Coordinates of C-alpha atoms and ligand atoms in Angstrom, one line a residue:
M1 CA -61.6 292.8 -78.2
G2 CA -63.9 296.1 -78.5
L3 CA -67.4 296.3 -79.0
L4 CA -67.1 298.1 -82.5
P5 CA -65.8 296.5 -85.7
D6 CA -62.4 297.2 -86.6
R7 CA -61.6 299.8 -89.9
S8 CA -60.6 296.7 -91.7
S9 CA -63.8 294.9 -91.1
L10 CA -65.8 297.8 -92.0
T11 CA -63.7 298.6 -95.3
A12 CA -64.3 294.9 -96.3
L13 CA -68.1 295.1 -95.4
A14 CA -68.3 298.3 -97.8
Y15 CA -66.5 296.8 -100.5
Q16 CA -68.9 293.6 -100.3
L17 CA -72.0 295.6 -100.4
G18 CA -70.6 298.1 -103.0
P19 CA -68.0 297.0 -105.4
G20 CA -68.6 293.4 -105.1
R21 CA -72.5 293.8 -106.1
Y22 CA -72.0 296.3 -108.7
Y23 CA -69.2 294.8 -110.5
Q24 CA -70.4 291.9 -111.1
P25 CA -70.6 292.0 -114.9
A26 CA -67.1 293.4 -114.8
Y27 CA -65.7 290.3 -112.7
R28 CA -67.6 287.8 -115.2
F29 CA -66.1 289.4 -118.4
I30 CA -62.3 289.3 -116.6
A31 CA -63.1 285.7 -115.5
A32 CA -64.2 284.8 -119.2
D33 CA -61.5 286.8 -120.8
V34 CA -58.3 285.6 -119.1
G35 CA -58.6 282.2 -120.7
I36 CA -58.5 279.7 -118.0
E37 CA -60.2 276.3 -119.0
R38 CA -58.5 274.0 -117.0
G39 CA -55.5 274.1 -114.6
S40 CA -54.4 276.4 -111.6
F41 CA -55.6 280.0 -111.5
L42 CA -54.5 282.7 -109.0
D43 CA -56.3 285.8 -108.2
V44 CA -54.0 288.3 -106.3
G45 CA -55.5 290.6 -103.8
T46 CA -58.9 288.6 -104.5
G47 CA -60.9 291.0 -101.9
P48 CA -64.6 289.3 -101.8
G49 CA -63.2 286.7 -104.3
W50 CA -65.6 287.2 -107.3
V51 CA -62.9 286.8 -109.9
A52 CA -61.6 283.7 -108.8
I53 CA -65.2 282.3 -108.0
H54 CA -66.5 283.3 -111.6
A55 CA -63.2 281.7 -113.0
A56 CA -64.0 278.4 -111.5
S57 CA -67.8 278.5 -111.8
G58 CA -69.0 276.0 -114.3
R59 CA -65.2 275.1 -115.2
P60 CA -64.6 271.8 -112.9
D61 CA -61.1 271.3 -114.3
V62 CA -60.0 274.8 -112.9
D63 CA -58.8 275.2 -109.4
A64 CA -58.9 278.8 -108.4
V65 CA -56.8 280.3 -105.5
G66 CA -57.7 283.6 -104.1
I67 CA -54.9 285.4 -101.9
D68 CA -55.3 288.4 -100.1
T69 CA -53.8 289.6 -96.4
S70 CA -57.2 291.2 -95.1
P71 CA -58.7 288.4 -93.2
A72 CA -61.9 290.3 -93.4
M73 CA -61.8 290.3 -97.0
L74 CA -61.3 286.6 -96.8
N75 CA -64.5 286.0 -94.9
F76 CA -66.7 287.7 -97.2
A77 CA -64.8 285.3 -100.1
N78 CA -65.6 282.2 -98.3
A79 CA -69.0 283.1 -97.7
N80 CA -69.5 284.0 -101.5
R81 CA -67.7 280.8 -102.6
Q82 CA -71.1 278.9 -101.4
G83 CA -69.1 275.5 -101.1
R84 CA -67.5 275.3 -104.3
L85 CA -64.8 273.1 -104.0
N86 CA -62.5 274.2 -106.9
V87 CA -61.8 277.6 -105.4
T88 CA -60.0 278.2 -102.1
F89 CA -59.1 281.3 -100.3
R90 CA -55.9 281.8 -98.6
E91 CA -54.4 284.6 -96.4
M92 CA -51.0 285.6 -98.0
D93 CA -48.9 288.5 -99.1
A94 CA -48.4 288.5 -102.7
A95 CA -44.7 289.5 -102.0
N96 CA -44.4 286.2 -100.4
I97 CA -46.4 283.6 -102.1
V98 CA -46.2 280.3 -100.6
F99 CA -46.9 278.1 -103.4
P100 CA -44.1 276.2 -105.4
E101 CA -42.5 277.3 -108.6
R102 CA -44.6 276.7 -112.1
T103 CA -48.0 276.0 -110.1
F104 CA -50.5 278.7 -111.8
E105 CA -51.4 278.8 -115.6
V106 CA -53.0 282.4 -115.2
A107 CA -52.9 284.9 -112.5
V108 CA -54.8 287.9 -112.3
A109 CA -54.7 291.0 -109.8
V110 CA -57.9 293.4 -110.2
Q111 CA -57.9 296.7 -108.7
A112 CA -55.0 295.6 -106.3
A113 CA -51.8 297.1 -107.9
H114 CA -52.7 300.4 -106.6
H115 CA -52.5 299.3 -103.2
W116 CA -48.9 297.9 -103.8
K117 CA -46.1 300.4 -102.1
E118 CA -43.3 297.9 -103.7
P119 CA -44.7 296.0 -106.8
A120 CA -41.3 294.6 -107.9
P121 CA -41.4 291.7 -105.3
I122 CA -45.1 291.1 -106.3
F123 CA -44.0 290.7 -110.1
A124 CA -41.3 288.6 -108.9
E125 CA -43.3 286.0 -107.2
V126 CA -46.2 285.9 -109.6
H127 CA -43.5 285.2 -112.5
R128 CA -42.1 282.4 -110.1
V129 CA -45.2 280.6 -109.5
L130 CA -46.6 280.7 -113.3
V131 CA -45.7 278.0 -115.6
E132 CA -43.6 278.7 -118.6
G133 CA -45.8 280.7 -121.2
G134 CA -48.2 281.5 -118.2
K135 CA -50.0 285.2 -118.1
F136 CA -50.4 287.5 -115.3
Y137 CA -52.9 290.2 -116.0
V138 CA -52.7 293.2 -113.8
Y139 CA -56.0 295.5 -114.0
E140 CA -56.6 299.0 -113.0
A141 CA -59.7 301.2 -113.6
D142 CA -58.8 304.0 -115.8
P143 CA -60.2 307.3 -114.7
A144 CA -60.3 308.7 -118.0
S145 CA -62.8 306.0 -119.2
D146 CA -66.4 306.1 -119.9
V147 CA -68.5 303.8 -117.5
P148 CA -69.8 301.0 -120.1
S149 CA -73.2 300.5 -119.1
D150 CA -73.1 296.5 -119.5
W151 CA -70.1 296.4 -117.1
V152 CA -71.8 297.6 -114.0
A153 CA -74.8 296.2 -112.2
R154 CA -77.2 299.0 -111.1
K155 CA -80.2 299.0 -108.9
G156 CA -82.4 301.5 -110.4
P157 CA -80.0 304.6 -110.8
W158 CA -77.4 303.5 -108.2
P159 CA -74.6 303.7 -108.7
P160 CA -74.4 306.6 -110.9
D161 CA -71.6 306.8 -113.2
S162 CA -70.5 310.1 -111.3
F163 CA -70.1 308.3 -108.2
I164 CA -68.1 305.5 -110.2
K165 CA -66.1 307.8 -111.8
K166 CA -65.4 309.7 -108.4
Q167 CA -64.2 306.0 -107.0
W168 CA -61.9 305.6 -110.0
A169 CA -60.3 308.9 -109.5
K170 CA -59.9 308.2 -105.6
F171 CA -58.8 304.4 -106.0
G172 CA -57.8 304.1 -109.5
M173 CA -54.4 304.9 -111.2
D174 CA -53.8 308.0 -112.9
D175 CA -51.3 308.0 -116.0
A176 CA -48.5 308.4 -114.2
R177 CA -49.1 306.0 -111.5
W178 CA -50.0 303.5 -114.5
A179 CA -46.9 304.2 -116.4
A180 CA -44.6 303.6 -113.3
L181 CA -46.4 300.5 -112.6
K182 CA -45.5 299.3 -116.3
S183 CA -42.0 300.6 -115.9
V184 CA -41.9 298.2 -112.8
A185 CA -43.3 295.1 -114.7
E186 CA -40.6 295.8 -117.7
A187 CA -37.9 295.7 -115.2
S188 CA -39.4 292.6 -113.6
P189 CA -38.7 289.0 -114.5
F190 CA -41.4 289.2 -117.3
G191 CA -39.9 292.1 -119.1
P192 CA -39.0 293.8 -121.1
E193 CA -42.1 293.0 -123.4
I194 CA -45.1 294.1 -121.3
E195 CA -48.4 294.5 -123.6
E196 CA -50.9 297.0 -122.6
E197 CA -54.6 296.5 -123.6
R198 CA -57.8 298.2 -122.8
H199 CA -60.7 295.6 -121.5
G200 CA -64.2 297.4 -120.6
F201 CA -63.1 300.6 -118.4
Y202 CA -60.0 298.9 -117.3
R203 CA -56.3 299.2 -118.4
R204 CA -54.4 296.1 -118.2
L205 CA -50.8 294.9 -118.4
V206 CA -50.5 291.6 -120.0
C207 CA -47.2 290.0 -118.6
V208 CA -46.1 286.5 -120.2
K209 CA -43.8 284.2 -118.2
Ligands
SAM301 C1 -59.8 297.3 -104.1 S1 -59.6 295.7 -103.5 C2 -59.7 294.4 -105.1 C3 -60.5 293.3 -104.8 C4 -61.0 292.3 -106.0 N1 -59.7 292.2 -106.7 C5 -61.9 293.0 -106.7 O1 -61.5 293.6 -107.8 O2 -63.0 292.8 -106.4 C6 -57.6 295.2 -103.4 C7 -57.3 294.0 -102.3 O3 -55.9 293.9 -102.4 C8 -55.7 293.2 -101.2 N2 -53.8 293.5 -101.5 C9 -53.4 294.6 -101.4 N3 -52.0 294.4 -101.2 C10 -52.0 292.9 -101.1 C11 -50.8 292.0 -101.3 N4 -49.7 292.7 -101.2 N5 -51.2 290.6 -101.2 C12 -52.4 290.2 -101.0 N6 -53.3 291.2 -101.1 C13 -53.3 292.4 -101.2 C14 -56.3 294.3 -100.5 O4 -56.5 293.3 -99.2 C15 -57.5 294.3 -100.9 O5 -58.3 293.2 -100.6

């Protein structure tokens, strides 16, 4: 093992200290909106774990599970959960989810889909592990959106809107990528009816089993 931290550890640290902090209001709005009051909740590409943590906080009847392929991100997620018993994090590829069929009531993927080189197997896997009528919300920042001030926690002027918009341009999905993702969802077991909505500065797909 080298003396310097590897690239994935540095990426995870930057995410924990950056978006993991300033998107706290967004994480809370998402967790409140996706409608899980009891049962099992899956956060796909959980990163530092905040959507799963907020979904489980104050809801003792919710079991939230966050999955991610990055052990470095999961280390932060486990620290952030602060011993909450109804949140667990597992190292797992969303294209190969190691849970039985019909395990989860609700699933979300926030800012994860732009990583997916092959989204089709991920839609199929999430469909498999949802109960009948369960919902999968896929969120990506819309680079064309304004920055709603109450969706971002700022320390003084940081981060300014200009910085956030640059991040969305780099890591969000433009119209063409978003349309391509929606086409994959429509061709998946969730299709052909996939709703598209706006929530804060995000676009989201609502996929119902
Ligand atoms: C930009 S981060 C977003 C994290 C978190 N959802 C949030 O909004 O703070 C995307 C995460 O998705 C994870 N990821 C990407 N592809 C994945 C896959 N196929 N299965 C599981 N996790 C994945 C990455 O490791 C990364 O932690």
